[in-house]
mmCIF file with all atom_site columns, C-alpha atoms in Angstrom:
data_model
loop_
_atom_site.group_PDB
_atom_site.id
_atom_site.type_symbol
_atom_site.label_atom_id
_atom_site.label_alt_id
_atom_site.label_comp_id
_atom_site.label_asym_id
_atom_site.label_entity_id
_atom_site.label_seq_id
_atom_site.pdbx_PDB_ins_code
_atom_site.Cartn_x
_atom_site.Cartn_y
_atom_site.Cartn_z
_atom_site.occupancy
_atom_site.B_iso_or_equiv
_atom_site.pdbx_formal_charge
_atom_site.auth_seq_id
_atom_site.auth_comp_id
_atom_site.auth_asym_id
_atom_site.auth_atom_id
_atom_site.pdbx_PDB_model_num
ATOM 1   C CA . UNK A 1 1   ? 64.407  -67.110 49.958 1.00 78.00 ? 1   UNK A CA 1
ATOM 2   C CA . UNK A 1 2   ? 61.666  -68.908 47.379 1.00 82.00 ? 2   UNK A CA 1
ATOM 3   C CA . UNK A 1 3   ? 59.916  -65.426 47.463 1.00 86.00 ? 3   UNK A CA 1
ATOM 4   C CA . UNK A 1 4   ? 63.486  -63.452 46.620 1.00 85.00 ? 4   UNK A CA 1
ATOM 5   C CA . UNK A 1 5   ? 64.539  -65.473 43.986 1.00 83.00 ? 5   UNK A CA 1
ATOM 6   C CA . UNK A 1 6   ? 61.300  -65.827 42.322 1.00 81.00 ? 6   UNK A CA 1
ATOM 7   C CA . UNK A 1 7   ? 60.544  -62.109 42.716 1.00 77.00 ? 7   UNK A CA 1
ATOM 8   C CA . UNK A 1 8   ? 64.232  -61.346 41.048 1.00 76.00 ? 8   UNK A CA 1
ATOM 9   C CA . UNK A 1 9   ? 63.720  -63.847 38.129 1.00 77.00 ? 9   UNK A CA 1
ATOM 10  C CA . UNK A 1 10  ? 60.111  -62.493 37.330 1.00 75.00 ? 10  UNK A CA 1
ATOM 11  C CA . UNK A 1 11  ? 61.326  -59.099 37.306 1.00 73.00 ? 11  UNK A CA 1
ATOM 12  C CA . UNK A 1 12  ? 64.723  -59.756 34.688 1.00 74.00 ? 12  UNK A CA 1
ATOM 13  C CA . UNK A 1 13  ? 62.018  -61.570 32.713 1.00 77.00 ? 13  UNK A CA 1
ATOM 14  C CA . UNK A 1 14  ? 59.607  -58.364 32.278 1.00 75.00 ? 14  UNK A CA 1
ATOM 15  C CA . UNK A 1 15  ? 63.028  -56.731 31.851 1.00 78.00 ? 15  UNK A CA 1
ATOM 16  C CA . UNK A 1 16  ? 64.677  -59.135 28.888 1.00 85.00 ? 16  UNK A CA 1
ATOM 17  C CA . UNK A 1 17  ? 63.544  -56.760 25.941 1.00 89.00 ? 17  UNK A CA 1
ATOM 18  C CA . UNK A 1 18  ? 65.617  -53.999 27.146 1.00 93.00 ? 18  UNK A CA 1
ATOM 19  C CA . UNK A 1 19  ? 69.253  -56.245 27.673 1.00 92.00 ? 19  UNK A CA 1
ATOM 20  C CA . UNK A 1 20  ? 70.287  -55.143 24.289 1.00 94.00 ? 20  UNK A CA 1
ATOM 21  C CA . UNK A 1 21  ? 70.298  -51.575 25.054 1.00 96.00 ? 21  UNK A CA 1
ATOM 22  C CA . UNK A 1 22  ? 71.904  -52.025 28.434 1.00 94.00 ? 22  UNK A CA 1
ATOM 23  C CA . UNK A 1 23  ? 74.319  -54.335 26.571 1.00 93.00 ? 23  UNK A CA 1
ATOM 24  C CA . UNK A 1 24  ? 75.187  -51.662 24.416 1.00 96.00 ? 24  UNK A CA 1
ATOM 25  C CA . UNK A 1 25  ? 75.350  -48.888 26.810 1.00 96.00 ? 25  UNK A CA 1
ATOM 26  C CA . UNK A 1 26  ? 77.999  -51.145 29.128 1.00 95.00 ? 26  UNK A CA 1
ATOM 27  C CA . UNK A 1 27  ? 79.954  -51.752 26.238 1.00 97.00 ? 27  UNK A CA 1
ATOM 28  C CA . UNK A 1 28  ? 80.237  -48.271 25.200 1.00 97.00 ? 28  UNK A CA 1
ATOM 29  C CA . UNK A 1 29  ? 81.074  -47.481 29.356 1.00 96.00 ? 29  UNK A CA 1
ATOM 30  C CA . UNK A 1 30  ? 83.734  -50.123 29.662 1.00 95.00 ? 30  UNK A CA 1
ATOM 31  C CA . UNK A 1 31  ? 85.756  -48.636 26.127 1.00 96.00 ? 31  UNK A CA 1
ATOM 32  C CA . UNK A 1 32  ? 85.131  -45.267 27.617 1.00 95.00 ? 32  UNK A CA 1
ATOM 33  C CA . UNK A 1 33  ? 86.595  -46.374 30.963 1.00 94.00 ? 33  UNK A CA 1
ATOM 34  C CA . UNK A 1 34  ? 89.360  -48.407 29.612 1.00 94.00 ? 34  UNK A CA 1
ATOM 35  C CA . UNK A 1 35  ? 91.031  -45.825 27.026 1.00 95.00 ? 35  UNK A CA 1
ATOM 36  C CA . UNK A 1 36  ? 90.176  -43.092 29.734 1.00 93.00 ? 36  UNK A CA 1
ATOM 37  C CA . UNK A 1 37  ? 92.743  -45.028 32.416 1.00 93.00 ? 37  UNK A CA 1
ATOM 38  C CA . UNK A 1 38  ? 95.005  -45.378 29.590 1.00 93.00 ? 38  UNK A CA 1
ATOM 39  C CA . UNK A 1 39  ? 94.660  -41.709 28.425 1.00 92.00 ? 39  UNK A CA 1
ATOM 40  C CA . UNK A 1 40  ? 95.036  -40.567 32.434 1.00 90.00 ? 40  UNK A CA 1
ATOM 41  C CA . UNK A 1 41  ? 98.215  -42.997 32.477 1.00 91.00 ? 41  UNK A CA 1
ATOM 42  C CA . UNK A 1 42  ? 99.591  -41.594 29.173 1.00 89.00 ? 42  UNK A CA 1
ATOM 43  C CA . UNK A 1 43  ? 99.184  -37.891 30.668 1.00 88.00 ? 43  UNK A CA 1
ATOM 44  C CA . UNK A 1 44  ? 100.811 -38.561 33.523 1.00 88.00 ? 44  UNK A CA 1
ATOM 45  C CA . UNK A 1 45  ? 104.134 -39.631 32.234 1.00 88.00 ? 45  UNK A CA 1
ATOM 46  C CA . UNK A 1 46  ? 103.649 -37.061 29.980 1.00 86.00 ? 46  UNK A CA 1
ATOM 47  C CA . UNK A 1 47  ? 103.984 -34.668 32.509 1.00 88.00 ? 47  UNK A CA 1
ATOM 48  C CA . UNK A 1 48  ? 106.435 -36.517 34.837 1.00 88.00 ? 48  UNK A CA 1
ATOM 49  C CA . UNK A 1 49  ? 104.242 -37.598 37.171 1.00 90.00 ? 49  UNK A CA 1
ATOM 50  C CA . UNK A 1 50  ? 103.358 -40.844 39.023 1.00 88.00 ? 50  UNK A CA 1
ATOM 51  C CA . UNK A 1 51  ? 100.324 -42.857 37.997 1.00 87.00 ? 51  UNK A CA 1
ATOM 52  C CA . UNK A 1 52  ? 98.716  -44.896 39.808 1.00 84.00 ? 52  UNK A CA 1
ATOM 53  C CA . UNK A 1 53  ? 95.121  -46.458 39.412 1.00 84.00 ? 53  UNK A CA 1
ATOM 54  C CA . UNK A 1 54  ? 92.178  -44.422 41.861 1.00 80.00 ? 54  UNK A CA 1
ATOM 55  C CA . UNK A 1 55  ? 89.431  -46.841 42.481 1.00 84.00 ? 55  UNK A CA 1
ATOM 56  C CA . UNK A 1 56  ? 87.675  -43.423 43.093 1.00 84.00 ? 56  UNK A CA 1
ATOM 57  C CA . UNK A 1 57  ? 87.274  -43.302 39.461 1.00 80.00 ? 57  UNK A CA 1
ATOM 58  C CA . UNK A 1 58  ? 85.919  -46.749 38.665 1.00 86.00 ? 58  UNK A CA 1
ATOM 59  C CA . UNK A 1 59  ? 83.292  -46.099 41.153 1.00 90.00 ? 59  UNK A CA 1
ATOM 60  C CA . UNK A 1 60  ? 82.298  -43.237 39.501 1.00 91.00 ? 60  UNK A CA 1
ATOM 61  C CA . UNK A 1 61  ? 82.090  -45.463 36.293 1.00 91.00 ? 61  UNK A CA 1
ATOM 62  C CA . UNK A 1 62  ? 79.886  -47.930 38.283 1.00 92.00 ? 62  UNK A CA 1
ATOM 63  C CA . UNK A 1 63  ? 77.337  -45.007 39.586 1.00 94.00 ? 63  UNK A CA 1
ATOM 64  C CA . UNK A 1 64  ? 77.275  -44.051 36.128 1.00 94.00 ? 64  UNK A CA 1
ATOM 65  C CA . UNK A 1 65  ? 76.184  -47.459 34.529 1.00 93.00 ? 65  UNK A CA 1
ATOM 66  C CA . UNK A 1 66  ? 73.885  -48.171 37.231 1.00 93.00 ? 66  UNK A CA 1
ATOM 67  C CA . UNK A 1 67  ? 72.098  -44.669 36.141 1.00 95.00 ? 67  UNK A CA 1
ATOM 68  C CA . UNK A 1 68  ? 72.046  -45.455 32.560 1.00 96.00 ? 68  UNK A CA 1
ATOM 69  C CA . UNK A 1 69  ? 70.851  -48.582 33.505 1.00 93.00 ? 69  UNK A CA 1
ATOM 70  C CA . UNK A 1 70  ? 67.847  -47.225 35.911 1.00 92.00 ? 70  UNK A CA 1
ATOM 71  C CA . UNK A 1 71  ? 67.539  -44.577 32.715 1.00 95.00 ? 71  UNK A CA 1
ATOM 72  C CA . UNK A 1 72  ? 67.210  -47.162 30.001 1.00 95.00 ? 72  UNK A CA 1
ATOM 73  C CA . UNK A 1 73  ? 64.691  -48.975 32.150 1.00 93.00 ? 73  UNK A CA 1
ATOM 74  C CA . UNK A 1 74  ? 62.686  -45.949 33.191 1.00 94.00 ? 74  UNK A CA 1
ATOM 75  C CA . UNK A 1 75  ? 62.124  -45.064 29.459 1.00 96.00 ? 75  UNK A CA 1
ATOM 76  C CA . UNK A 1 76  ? 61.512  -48.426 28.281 1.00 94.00 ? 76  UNK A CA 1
ATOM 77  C CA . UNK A 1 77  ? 58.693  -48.838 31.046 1.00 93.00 ? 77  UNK A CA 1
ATOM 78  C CA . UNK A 1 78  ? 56.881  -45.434 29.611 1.00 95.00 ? 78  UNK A CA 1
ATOM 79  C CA . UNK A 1 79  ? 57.068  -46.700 25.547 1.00 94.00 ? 79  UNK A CA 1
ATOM 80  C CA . UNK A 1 80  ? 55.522  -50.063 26.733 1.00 92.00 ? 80  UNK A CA 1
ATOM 81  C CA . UNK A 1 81  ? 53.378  -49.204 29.821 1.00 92.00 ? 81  UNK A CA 1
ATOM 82  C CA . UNK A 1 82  ? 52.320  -45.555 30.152 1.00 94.00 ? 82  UNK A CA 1
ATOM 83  C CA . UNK A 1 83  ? 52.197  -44.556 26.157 1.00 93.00 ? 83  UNK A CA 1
ATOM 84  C CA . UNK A 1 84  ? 52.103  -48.110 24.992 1.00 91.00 ? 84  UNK A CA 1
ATOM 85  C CA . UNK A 1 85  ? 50.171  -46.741 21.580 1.00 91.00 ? 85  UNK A CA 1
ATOM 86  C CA . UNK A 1 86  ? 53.087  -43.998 20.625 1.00 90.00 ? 86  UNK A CA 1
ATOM 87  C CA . UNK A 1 87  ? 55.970  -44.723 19.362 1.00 88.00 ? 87  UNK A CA 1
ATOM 88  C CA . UNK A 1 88  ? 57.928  -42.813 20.910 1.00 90.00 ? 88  UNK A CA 1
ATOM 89  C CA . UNK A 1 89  ? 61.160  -45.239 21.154 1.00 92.00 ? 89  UNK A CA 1
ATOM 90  C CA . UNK A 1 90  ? 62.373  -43.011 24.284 1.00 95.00 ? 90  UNK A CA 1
ATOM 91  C CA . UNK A 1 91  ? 64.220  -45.958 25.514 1.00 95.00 ? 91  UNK A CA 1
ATOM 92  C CA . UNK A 1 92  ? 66.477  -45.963 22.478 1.00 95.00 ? 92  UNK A CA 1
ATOM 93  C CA . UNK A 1 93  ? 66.816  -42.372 22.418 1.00 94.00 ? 93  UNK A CA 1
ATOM 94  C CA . UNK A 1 94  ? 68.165  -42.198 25.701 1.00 96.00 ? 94  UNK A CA 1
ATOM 95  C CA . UNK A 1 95  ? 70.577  -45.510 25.156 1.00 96.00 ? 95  UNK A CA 1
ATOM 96  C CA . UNK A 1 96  ? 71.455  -43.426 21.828 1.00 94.00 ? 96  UNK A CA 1
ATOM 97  C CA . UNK A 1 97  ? 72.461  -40.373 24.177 1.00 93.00 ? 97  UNK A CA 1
ATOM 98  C CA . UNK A 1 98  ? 74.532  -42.425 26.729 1.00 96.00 ? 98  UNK A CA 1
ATOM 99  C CA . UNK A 1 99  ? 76.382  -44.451 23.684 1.00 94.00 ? 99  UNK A CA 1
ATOM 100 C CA . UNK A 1 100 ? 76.979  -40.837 22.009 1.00 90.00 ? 100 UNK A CA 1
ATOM 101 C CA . UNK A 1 101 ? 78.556  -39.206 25.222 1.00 92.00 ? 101 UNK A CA 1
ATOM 102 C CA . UNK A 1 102 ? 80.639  -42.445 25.685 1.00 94.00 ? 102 UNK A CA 1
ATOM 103 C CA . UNK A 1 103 ? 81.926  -42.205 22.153 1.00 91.00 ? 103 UNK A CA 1
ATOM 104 C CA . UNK A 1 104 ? 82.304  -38.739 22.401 1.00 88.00 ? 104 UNK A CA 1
ATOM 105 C CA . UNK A 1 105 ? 84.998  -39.486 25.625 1.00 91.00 ? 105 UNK A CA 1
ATOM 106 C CA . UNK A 1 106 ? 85.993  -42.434 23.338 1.00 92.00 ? 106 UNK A CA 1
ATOM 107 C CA . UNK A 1 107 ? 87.375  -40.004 20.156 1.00 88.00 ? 107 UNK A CA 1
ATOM 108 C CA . UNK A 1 108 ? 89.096  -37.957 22.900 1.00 88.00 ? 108 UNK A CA 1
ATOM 109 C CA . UNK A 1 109 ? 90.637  -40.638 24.380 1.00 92.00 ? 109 UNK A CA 1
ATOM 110 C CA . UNK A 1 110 ? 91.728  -42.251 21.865 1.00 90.00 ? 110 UNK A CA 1
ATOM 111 C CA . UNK A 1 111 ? 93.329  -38.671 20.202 1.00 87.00 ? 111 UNK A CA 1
ATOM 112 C CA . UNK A 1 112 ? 95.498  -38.614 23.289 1.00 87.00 ? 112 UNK A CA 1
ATOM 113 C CA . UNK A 1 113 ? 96.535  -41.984 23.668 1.00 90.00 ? 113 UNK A CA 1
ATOM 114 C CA . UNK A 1 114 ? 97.210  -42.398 19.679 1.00 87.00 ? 114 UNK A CA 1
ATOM 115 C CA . UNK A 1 115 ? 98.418  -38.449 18.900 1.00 81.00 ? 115 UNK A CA 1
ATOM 116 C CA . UNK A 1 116 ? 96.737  -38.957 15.582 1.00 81.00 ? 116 UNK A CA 1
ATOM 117 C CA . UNK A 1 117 ? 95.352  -36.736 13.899 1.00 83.00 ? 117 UNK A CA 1
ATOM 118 C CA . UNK A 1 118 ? 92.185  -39.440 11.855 1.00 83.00 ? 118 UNK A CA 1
ATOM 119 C CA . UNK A 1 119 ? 90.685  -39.086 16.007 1.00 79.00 ? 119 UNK A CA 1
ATOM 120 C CA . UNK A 1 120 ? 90.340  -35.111 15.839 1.00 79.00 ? 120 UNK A CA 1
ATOM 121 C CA . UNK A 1 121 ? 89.198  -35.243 12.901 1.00 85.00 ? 121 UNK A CA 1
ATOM 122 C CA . UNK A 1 122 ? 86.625  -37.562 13.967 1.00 82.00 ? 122 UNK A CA 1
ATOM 123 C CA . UNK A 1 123 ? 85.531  -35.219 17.051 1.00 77.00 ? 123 UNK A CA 1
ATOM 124 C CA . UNK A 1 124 ? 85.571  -32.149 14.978 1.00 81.00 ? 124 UNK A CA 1
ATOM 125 C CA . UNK A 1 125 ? 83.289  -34.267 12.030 1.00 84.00 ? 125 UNK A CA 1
ATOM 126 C CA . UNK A 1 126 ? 80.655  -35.366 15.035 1.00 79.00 ? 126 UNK A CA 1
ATOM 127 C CA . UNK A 1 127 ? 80.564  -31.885 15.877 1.00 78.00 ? 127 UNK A CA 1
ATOM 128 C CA . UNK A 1 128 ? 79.796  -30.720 12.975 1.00 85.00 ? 128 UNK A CA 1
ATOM 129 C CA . UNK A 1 129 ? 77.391  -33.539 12.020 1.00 82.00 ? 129 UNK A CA 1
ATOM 130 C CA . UNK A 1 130 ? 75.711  -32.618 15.466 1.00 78.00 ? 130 UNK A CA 1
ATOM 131 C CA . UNK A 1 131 ? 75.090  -29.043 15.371 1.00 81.00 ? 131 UNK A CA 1
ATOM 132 C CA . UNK A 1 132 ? 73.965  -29.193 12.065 1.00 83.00 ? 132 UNK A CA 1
ATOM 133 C CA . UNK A 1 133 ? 71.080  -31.968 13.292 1.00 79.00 ? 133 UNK A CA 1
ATOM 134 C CA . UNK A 1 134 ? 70.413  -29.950 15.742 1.00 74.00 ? 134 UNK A CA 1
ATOM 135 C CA . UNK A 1 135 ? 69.930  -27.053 13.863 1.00 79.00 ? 135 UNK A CA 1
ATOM 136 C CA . UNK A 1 136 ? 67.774  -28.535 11.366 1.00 76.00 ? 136 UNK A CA 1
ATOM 137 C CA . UNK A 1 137 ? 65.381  -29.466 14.393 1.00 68.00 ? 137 UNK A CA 1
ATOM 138 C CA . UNK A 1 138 ? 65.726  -26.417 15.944 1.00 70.00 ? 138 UNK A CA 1
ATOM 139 C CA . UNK A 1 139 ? 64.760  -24.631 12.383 1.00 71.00 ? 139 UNK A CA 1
ATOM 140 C CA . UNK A 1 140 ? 61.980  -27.452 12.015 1.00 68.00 ? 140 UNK A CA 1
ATOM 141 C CA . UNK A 1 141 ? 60.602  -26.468 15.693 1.00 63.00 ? 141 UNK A CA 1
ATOM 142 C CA . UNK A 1 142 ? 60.361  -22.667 15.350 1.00 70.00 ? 142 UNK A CA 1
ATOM 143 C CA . UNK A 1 143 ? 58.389  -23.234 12.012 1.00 64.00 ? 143 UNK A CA 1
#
């Protein structure tokens, strides 16, 4: 049991720079997950139907976090261990991608729940803001 718990403690320890990431990503899943049940419940009596909570769905929430979570770490253990003299930063690249796709479900979410129309806005700014980025790079690539 020594062995286990020793084991378990050494490995959160080589893993304590990378908390703040997973922090952030679990934040941004929980907001995601909470305004999403309240969207779902909104929808339903929307449409006359009966709502009731699927545990189906929170598990998919957990299998997501978990994979973020392996994600986050995978990347992290390549900028520090395999390319330790790049800076490539892929850990918060990917943590930037998960917390983007969360807000992303956030805006919509909330632009159900609320009907107003500051949350479209928002989506339809983001979208904007992101296809011009990502034109830019694509332009900056091909040169």
């Amino acid at each position: 049991m020594k062995t286990i718990s020793g084991g378990t403690a050494s490995l959160l320890a080589l893993l304590s720079p990378v908390r703040p990431l997973v922090v952030c990503a679990l934040l941004f899943m929980v907001l995601d997950f909470v305004t999403g049940v309240a969207a779902d419940r909104k929808r339903c009596r929307t449409q006359g139907r009966h709502w009731a909570f699927e545990s189906r769905k929170a598990w998919k929430t957990l299998y997501k976090l978990t994979f973020a979570t392996t994600g986050i770490v995978m990347t992290w253990t390549i900028d520090r261990y395999v390319f330790p003299f790049a800076t490539l930063n892929l850990a918060n690249l990917f943590t930037g991608f998960v917390c983007g796709v969360e807000l992303w479900s956030y805006l919509e979410n909330a632009a159900e729940i609320s009907e107003h129309p500051l949350f479209r806005w928002l989506q339809q700014y983001m979208k904007r803001k992101i296809d011009n980025q990502l034109n830019d790079s694509t332009d900056d690539l091909r040169k």
